XYZ file of C-alpha atoms in Angstrom:
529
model
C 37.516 -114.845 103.300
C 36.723 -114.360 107.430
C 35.029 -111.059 107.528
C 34.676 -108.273 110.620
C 30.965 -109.679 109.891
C 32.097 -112.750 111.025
C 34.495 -111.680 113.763
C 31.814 -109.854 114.923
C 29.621 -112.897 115.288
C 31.568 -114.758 117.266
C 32.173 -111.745 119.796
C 35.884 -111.533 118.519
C 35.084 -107.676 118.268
C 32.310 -107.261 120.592
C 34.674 -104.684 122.852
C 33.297 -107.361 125.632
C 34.865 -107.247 129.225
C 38.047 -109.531 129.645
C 37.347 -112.414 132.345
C 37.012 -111.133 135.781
C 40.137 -110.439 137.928
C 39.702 -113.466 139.945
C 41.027 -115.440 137.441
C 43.872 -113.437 137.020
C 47.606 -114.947 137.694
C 51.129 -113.133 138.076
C 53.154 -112.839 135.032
C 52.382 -112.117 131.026
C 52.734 -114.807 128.103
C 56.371 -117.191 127.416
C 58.474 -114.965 125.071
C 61.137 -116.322 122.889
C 64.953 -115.790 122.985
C 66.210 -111.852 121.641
C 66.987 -110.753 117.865
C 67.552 -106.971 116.314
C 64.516 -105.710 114.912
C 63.627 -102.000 113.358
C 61.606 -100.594 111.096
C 64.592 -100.641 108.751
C 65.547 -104.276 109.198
C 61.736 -105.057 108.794
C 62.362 -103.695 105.256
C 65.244 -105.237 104.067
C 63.315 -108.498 105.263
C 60.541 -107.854 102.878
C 63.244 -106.936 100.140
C 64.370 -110.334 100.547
C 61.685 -112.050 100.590
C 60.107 -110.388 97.468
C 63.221 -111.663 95.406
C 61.678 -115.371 96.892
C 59.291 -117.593 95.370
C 56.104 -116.594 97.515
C 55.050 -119.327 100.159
C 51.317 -119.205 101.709
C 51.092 -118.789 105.023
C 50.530 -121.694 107.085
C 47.773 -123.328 108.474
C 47.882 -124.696 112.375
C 47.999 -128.222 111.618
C 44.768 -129.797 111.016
C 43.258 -131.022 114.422
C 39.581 -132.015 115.556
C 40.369 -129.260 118.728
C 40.867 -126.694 115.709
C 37.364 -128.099 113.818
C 35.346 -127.820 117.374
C 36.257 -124.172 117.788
C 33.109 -122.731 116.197
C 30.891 -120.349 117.838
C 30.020 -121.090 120.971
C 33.285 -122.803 122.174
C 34.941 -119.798 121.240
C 33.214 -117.388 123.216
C 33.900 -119.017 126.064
C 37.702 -118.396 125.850
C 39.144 -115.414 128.001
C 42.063 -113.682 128.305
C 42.644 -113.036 132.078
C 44.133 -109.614 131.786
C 47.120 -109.975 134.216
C 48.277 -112.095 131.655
C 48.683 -109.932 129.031
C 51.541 -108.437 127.409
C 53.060 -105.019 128.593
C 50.279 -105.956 131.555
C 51.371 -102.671 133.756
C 51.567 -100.309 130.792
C 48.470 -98.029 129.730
C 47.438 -100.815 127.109
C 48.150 -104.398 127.589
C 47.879 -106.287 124.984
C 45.740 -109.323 124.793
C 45.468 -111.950 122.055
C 42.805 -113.713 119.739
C 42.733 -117.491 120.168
C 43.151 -119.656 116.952
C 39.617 -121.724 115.969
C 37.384 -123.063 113.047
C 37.726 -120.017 111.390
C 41.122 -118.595 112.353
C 43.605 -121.117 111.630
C 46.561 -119.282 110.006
C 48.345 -118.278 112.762
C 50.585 -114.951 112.777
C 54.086 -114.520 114.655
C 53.793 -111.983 117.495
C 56.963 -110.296 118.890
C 57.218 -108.150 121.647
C 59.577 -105.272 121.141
C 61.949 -103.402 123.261
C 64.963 -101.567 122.839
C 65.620 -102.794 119.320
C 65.348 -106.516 120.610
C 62.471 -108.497 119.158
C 60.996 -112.088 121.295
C 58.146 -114.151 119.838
C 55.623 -114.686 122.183
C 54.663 -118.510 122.456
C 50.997 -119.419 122.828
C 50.667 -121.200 126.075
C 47.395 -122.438 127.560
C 47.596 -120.939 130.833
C 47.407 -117.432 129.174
C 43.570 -118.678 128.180
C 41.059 -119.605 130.499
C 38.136 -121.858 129.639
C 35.455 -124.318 131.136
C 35.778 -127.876 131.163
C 35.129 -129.736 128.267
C 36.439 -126.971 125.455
C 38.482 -127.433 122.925
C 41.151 -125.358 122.734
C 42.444 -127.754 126.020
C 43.837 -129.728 123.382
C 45.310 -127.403 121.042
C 49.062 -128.134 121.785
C 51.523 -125.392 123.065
C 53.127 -123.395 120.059
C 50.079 -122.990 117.927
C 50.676 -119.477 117.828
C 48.128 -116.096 118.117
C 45.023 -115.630 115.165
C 45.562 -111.872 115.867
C 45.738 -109.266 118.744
C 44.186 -106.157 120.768
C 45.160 -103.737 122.215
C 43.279 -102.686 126.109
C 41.862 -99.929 127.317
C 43.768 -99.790 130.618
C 45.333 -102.030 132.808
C 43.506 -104.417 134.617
C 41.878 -102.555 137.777
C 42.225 -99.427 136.035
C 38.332 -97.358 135.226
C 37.796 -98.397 131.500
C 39.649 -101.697 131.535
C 36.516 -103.491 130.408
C 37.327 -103.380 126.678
C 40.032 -103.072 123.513
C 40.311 -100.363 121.203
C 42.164 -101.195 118.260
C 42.878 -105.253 116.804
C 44.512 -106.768 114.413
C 42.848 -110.103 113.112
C 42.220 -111.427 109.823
C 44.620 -111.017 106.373
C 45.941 -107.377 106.530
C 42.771 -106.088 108.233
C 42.652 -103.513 111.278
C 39.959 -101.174 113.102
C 39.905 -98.930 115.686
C 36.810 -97.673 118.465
C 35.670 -94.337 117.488
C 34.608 -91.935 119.741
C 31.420 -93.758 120.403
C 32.969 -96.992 121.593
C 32.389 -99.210 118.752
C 34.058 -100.805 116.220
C 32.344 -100.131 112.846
C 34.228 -99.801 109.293
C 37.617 -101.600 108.681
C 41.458 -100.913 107.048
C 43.515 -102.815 105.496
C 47.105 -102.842 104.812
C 46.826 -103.617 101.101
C 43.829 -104.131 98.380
C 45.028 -106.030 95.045
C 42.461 -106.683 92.056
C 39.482 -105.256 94.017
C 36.145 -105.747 91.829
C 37.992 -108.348 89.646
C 37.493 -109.121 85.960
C 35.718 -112.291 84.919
C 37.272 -115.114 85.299
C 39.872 -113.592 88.302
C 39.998 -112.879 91.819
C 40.708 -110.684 94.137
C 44.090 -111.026 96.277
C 43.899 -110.598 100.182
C 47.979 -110.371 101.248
C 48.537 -111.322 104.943
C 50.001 -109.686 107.729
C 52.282 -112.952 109.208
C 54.521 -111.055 111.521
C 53.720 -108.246 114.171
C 56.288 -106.249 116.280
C 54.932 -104.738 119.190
C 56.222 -102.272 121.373
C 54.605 -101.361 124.605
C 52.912 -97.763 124.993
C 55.562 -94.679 125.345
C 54.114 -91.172 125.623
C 50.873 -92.115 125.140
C 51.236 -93.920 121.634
C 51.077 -97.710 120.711
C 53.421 -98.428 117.917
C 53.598 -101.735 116.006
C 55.234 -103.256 112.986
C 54.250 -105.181 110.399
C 55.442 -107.699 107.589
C 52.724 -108.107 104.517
C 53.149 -111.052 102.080
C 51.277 -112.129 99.037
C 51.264 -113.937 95.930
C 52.210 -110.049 94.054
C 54.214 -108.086 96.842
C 55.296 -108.120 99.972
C 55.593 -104.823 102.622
C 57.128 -103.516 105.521
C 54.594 -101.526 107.919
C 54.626 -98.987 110.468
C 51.760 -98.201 112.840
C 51.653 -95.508 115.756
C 48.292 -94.985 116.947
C 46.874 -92.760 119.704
C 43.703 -93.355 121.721
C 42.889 -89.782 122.749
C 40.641 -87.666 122.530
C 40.122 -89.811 119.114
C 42.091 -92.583 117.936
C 44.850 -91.830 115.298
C 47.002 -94.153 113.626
C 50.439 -92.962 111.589
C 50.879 -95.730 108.487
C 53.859 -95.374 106.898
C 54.546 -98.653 104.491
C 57.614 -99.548 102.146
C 55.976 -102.183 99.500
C 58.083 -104.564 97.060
C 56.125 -106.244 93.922
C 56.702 -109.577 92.804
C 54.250 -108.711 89.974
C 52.395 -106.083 88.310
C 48.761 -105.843 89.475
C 45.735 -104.966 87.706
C 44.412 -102.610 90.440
C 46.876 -101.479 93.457
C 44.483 -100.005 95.721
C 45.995 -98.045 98.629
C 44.832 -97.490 102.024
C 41.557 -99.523 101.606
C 38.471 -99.416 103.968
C 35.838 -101.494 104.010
C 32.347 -101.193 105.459
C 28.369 -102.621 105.060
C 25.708 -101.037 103.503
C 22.094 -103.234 103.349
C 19.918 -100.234 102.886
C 19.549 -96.539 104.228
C 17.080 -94.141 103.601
C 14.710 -93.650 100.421
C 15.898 -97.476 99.361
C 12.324 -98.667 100.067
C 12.971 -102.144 98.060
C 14.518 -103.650 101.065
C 12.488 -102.512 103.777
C 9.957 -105.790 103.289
C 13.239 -107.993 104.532
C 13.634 -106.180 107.836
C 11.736 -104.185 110.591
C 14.729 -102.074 110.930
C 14.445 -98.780 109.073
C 18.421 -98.432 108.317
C 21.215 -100.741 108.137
C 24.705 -99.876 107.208
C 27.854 -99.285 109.171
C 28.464 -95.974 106.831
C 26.450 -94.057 104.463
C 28.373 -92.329 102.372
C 31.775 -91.471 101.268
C 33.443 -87.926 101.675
C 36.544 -86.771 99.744
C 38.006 -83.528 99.747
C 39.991 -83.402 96.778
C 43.573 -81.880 96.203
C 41.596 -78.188 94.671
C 39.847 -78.352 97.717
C 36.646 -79.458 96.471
C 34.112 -81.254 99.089
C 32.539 -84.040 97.191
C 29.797 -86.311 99.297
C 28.873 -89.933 97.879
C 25.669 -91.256 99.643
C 26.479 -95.321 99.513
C 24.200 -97.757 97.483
C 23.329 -100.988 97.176
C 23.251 -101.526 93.896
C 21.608 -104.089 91.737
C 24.915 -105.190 90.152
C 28.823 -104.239 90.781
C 29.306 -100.460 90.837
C 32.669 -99.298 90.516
C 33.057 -95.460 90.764
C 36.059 -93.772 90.456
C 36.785 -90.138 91.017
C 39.463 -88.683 89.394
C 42.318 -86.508 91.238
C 45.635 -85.100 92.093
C 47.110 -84.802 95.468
C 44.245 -85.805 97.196
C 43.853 -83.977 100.394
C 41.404 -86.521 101.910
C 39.111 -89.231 101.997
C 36.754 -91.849 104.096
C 33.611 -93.674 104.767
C 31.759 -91.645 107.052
C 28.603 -92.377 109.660
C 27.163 -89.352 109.071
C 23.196 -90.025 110.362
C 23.907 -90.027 113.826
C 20.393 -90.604 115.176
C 19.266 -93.164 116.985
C 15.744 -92.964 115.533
C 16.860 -93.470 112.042
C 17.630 -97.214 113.202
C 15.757 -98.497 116.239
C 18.334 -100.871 116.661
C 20.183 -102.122 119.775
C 23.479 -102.545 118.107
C 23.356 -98.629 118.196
C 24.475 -98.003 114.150
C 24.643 -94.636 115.071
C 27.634 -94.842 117.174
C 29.906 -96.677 114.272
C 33.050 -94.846 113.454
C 33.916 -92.425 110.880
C 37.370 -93.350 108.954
C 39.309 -90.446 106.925
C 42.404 -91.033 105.157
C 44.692 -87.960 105.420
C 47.688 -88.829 102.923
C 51.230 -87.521 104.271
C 53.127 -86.464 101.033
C 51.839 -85.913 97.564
C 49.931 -89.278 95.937
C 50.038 -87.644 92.915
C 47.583 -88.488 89.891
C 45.133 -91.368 90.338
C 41.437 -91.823 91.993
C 39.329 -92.747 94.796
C 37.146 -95.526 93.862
C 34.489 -96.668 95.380
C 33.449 -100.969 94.781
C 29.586 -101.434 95.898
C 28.749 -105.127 95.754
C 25.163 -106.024 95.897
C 24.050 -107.743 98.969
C 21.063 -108.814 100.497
C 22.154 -108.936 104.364
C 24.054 -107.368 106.672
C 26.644 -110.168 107.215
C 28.627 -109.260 104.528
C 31.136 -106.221 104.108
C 29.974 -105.308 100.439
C 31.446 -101.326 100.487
C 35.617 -100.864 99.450
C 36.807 -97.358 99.282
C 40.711 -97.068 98.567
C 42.923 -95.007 96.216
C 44.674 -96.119 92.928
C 47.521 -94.534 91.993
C 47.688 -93.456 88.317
C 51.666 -94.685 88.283
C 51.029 -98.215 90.558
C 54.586 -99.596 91.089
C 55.337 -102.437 89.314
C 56.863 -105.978 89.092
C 60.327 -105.767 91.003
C 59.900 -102.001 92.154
C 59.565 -100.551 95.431
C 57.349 -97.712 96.924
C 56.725 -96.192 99.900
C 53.491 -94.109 101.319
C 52.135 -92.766 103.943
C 48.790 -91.767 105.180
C 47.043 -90.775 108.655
C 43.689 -92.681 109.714
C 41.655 -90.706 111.972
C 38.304 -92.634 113.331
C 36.276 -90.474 115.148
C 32.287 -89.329 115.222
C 32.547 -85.425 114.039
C 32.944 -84.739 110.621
C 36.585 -84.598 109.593
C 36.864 -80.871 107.597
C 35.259 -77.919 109.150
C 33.301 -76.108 106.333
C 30.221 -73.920 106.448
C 29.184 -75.618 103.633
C 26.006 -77.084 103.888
C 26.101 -81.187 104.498
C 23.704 -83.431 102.617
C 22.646 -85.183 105.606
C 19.554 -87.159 103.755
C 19.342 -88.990 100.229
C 15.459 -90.477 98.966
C 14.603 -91.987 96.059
C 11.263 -93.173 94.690
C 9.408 -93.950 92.100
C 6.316 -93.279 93.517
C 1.845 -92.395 92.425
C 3.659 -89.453 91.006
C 4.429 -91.262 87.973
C 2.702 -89.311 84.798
C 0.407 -91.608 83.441
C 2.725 -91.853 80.505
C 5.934 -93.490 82.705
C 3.640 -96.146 83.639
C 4.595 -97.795 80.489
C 6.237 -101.248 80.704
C 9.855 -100.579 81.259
C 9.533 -97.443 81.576
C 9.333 -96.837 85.000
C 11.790 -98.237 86.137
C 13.974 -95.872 83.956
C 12.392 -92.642 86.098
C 13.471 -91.609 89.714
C 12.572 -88.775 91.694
C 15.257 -87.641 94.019
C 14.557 -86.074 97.685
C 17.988 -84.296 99.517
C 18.322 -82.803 102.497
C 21.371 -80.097 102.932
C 21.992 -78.771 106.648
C 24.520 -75.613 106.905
C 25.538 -71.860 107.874
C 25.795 -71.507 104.441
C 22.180 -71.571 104.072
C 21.123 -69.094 106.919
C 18.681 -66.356 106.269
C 18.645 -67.627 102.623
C 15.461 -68.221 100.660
C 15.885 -71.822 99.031
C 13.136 -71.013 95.865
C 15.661 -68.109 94.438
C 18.933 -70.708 94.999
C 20.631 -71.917 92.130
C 20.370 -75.583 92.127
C 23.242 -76.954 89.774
C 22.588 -80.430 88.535
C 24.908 -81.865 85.742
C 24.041 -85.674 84.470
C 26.126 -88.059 82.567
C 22.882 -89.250 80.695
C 19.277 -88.272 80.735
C 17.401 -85.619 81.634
C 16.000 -83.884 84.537
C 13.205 -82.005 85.150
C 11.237 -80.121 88.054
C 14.577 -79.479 89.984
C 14.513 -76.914 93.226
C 14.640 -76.314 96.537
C 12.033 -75.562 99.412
C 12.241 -75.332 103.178
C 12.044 -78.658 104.975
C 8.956 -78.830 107.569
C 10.942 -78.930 110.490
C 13.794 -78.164 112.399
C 15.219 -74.935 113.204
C 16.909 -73.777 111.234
C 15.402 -75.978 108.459
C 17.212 -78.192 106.354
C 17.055 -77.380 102.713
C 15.117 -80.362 100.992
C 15.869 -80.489 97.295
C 13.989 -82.310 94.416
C 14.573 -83.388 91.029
C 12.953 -86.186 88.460
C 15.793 -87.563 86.426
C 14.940 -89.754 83.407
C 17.332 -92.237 82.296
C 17.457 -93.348 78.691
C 17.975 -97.303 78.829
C 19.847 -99.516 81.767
C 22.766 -98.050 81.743
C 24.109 -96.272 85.161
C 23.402 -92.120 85.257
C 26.597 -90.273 87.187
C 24.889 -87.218 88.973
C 26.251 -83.853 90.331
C 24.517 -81.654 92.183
C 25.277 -78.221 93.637
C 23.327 -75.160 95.622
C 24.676 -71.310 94.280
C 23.459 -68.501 95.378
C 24.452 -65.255 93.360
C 27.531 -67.239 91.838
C 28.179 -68.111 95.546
C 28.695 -71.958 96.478
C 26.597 -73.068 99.221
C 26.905 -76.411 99.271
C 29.845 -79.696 98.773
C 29.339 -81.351 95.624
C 26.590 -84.465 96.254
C 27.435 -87.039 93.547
C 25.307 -90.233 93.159
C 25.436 -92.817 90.526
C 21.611 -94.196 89.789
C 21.384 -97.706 88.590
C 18.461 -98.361 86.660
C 16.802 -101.452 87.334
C 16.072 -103.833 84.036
C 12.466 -104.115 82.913
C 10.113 -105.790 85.351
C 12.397 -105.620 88.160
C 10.138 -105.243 91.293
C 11.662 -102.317 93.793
């Protein structure tokens, strides 16, 4: 499976500058001859083709151009941007060349006025130096995915995209700090599979694209797979954060194990406090989001630092009518990574459903990972009721990707999660096996929930699935003003298995704090941290 790790790689997301404007000619891509297309008709298509025996999507046939188009050769392609599509409007649209790694290609329409026309891959849309490959990839191979521009070429801030479409069913967006960070998808089937099964990644293979109208984008999209297929809407806004409306009609060929619904996915290597990694890097942080935030449908603030874990973690939280959720950036300093790819600036992503979900849970797939190449953090929701084999459903849900934290509470913010099993050790957890069964837990809560409040008399509200804790409070924080809160607590766990923590600051029956929930993973015997 091609990753935004790997798209990233070969620049395919970089937000790089299109080729300069001297390379620029008059007049946009070849498009194809008229046909009616609508949300509605996109729906009855993927009716149809539900009741179908499911096809995969093509590959471009096989060709040594296609093999050659690894890393290098691709980054010298450009897109001359008086050649895109909808050139004159407030975003052109560019496209993402087919290669090594790209070789399913998707249908792109351009649509207007209810009429739909493919546009035909050409080679004089491309530019490229002598001697690459993709001279020889022959007319009509079709589009790997697309982007849309910031402005129109000669415009101030037309040196970059802001939202693409490439790879299965994926899609991000540029937050607020001009990066692309965290992804969505359309779909997630059998995330975290069983033995013995995998996971299912269903494919966008057609987009509709309209050209910007009062300041909104709006595209459509069909989904197939081996267990469903979907109709998709998308209307996304740039400003002053980008927005996107998904609204989604979805017909099963089969019942699924786990129907996961609007899915993100992100990297976590390490953050703070996981000291076991910090041998393999000079970096001190690397993740593209730290933890995830839901509010849940009683209102409820609930704040899930990310892990790494040493084997699969599934969490799932348990709700009804969700009000929110999303993988959030939420250490936004600079000096937490020392890194030029600027972590700090990666997007926030919070699913706002439109309607009520219902009963179900966000869950939360960690996969262990020992680089930052690989996208090893799922959040999505699972329906208690998934529709099943020869059902329909429709949903839909508003993305917002942005830098500022997406509910406004005075609630104070764990903005810091350590943990360490340090020389504090009492002689007697020193014990073979033992220690690696005992933690001690450093947080960090920020709030105006906390002002002129003495953090020794707080109520520090700890609840554990298994265990015990001991020497659990709160102090002032050396620094800072006001200071942070810094809490601590020594949890014990009783054998391997994982210990489900919860962890709230009262004050006179008063809450002060969201919910911080963490899921410690003890590490087997002998396992060196």
């Amino acid at each position: 499976m091609i990753t935004r790790r790997v798209m990233t790689a070969l620049g395919l997301l970089a937000l790089s500058p299109l080729a300069g404007r001297a390379l620029a000619a008059p007049g946009g891509p070849r498009l194809g001859a008229p046909e009616p297309m609508d949300f509605d008709r996109l729906k009855d298509l993927a009716r149809t083709l539900r009741d179908r025996p499911y096809t995969p999507p093509p590959e471009a046939p096989a060709s040594a151009a296609l093999d050659a188009l690894t890393y290098g050769p691709l980054q010298e392609i450009r897109y001359p941007p008086g050649r895109a599509l909808y050139a004159d409007s407030p975003y052109p649209v560019t496209f993402f060349h087919l290669g090594n790694f790209f070789r399913h290609p998707v249908k792109v329409y351009a649509l207007e006025g209810g009429q739909a026309r493919a546009v035909i891959y050409t080679h004089d849309l491309f530019t490229y130096p002598s001697g690459n490959p993709a001279k020889d990839v022959p007319d009509g191979a079709g589009f790997a995915g697309f982007r849309f521009q910031k402005a129109p070429a000669g415009q101030s801030g037309d040196d970059g995209d802001w939202l693409a479409f490439l790879g299965a069913s994926y899609f991000r967006a540029a937050g607020d700090g001009e990066q692309y960070g965290a992804s969505a998808r359309g779909i997630a089937i059998d995330t975290a599979p069983g033995p013995g099964k995998t996971e299912e990644f269903p494919v966008f293979t057609r987009f509709y694209v309209s050209p910007a109208a009062e300041g909104a984008v709006t595209v459509l999209a069909l989904l197939e797979g081996p267990s469903l297929t979907g109709a998709y809407r998308f209307v996304a806004r740039k400003a002053p954060h980008v927005v996107i409306d998904v609204a989604c009609t979805l017909y099963m060929r089969r019942t699924v194990e786990r129907f996961g619904l609007a899915p993100l996915t992100s990297m976590l290597w390490y953050s703070e406090g996981m000291s076991r990694f910090l041998a393999s890097d000079w970096r001190t942080e690397v993740h593209d989001s730290d933890g995830l935030l839901m509010q849940t449908g009683a209102g409820e603030l609930i704040w899930r630092p990310l892990n790494n874990p040493p084997r699969l973690s599934v969490s799932a939280f348990a709700d009804r009518s969700p009000r929110g959720f999303g993988l959030l950036q939420r250490d936004r300093a600079f000096d937490h990574y020392i890194d030029d790819g600027f972590e700090e600036n990666r997007p926030d992503i919070w699913v706002e459903p439109q309607g009520d979900w219902g009963q179900g849970s966000v869950q939360l797939v960690e996969i262990p990972t020992h680089q930052e190449t690989d996208d090893n953090i799922v959040a999505l929701w699972v329906p208690a009721d998934p529709p099943t084999a020869g059902t329909d459903r429709s949903f839909a849900y508003r993305l917002r990707w942005t830098a500022a934290e997406p509910v406004a509470t005075d609630l104070a913010r764990c903005v810091a999660t350590r943990a360490t099993k340090g020389s504090w050790l009492a002689e007697a957890d020193r014990k073979p096996g033992r220690a690696n069964l005992v933690r001690q837990f450093v947080l960090e809560f920020e709030g105006a929930a906390l002002a002129g409040l003495d953090p020794e008399k707080a109520e520090v509200a700890l609840t554990l699935s298994r265990g015990s804790a001991a020497e659990v409070g709160a102090t002032s924080a050396p620094y800072g003003k006001p200071s942070p809160w810094r809490v601590f607590l020594k949890v014990y766990a009783e054998g391997p298995e994982p210990v489900e923590m919860r962890l709230q600051l009262k004050s006179g029956g008063r809450l002060l704090s969201e919910t911080w929930a963490y899921r410690y993973d003890p590490e087997a015997p002998g396992t060196v941290l």
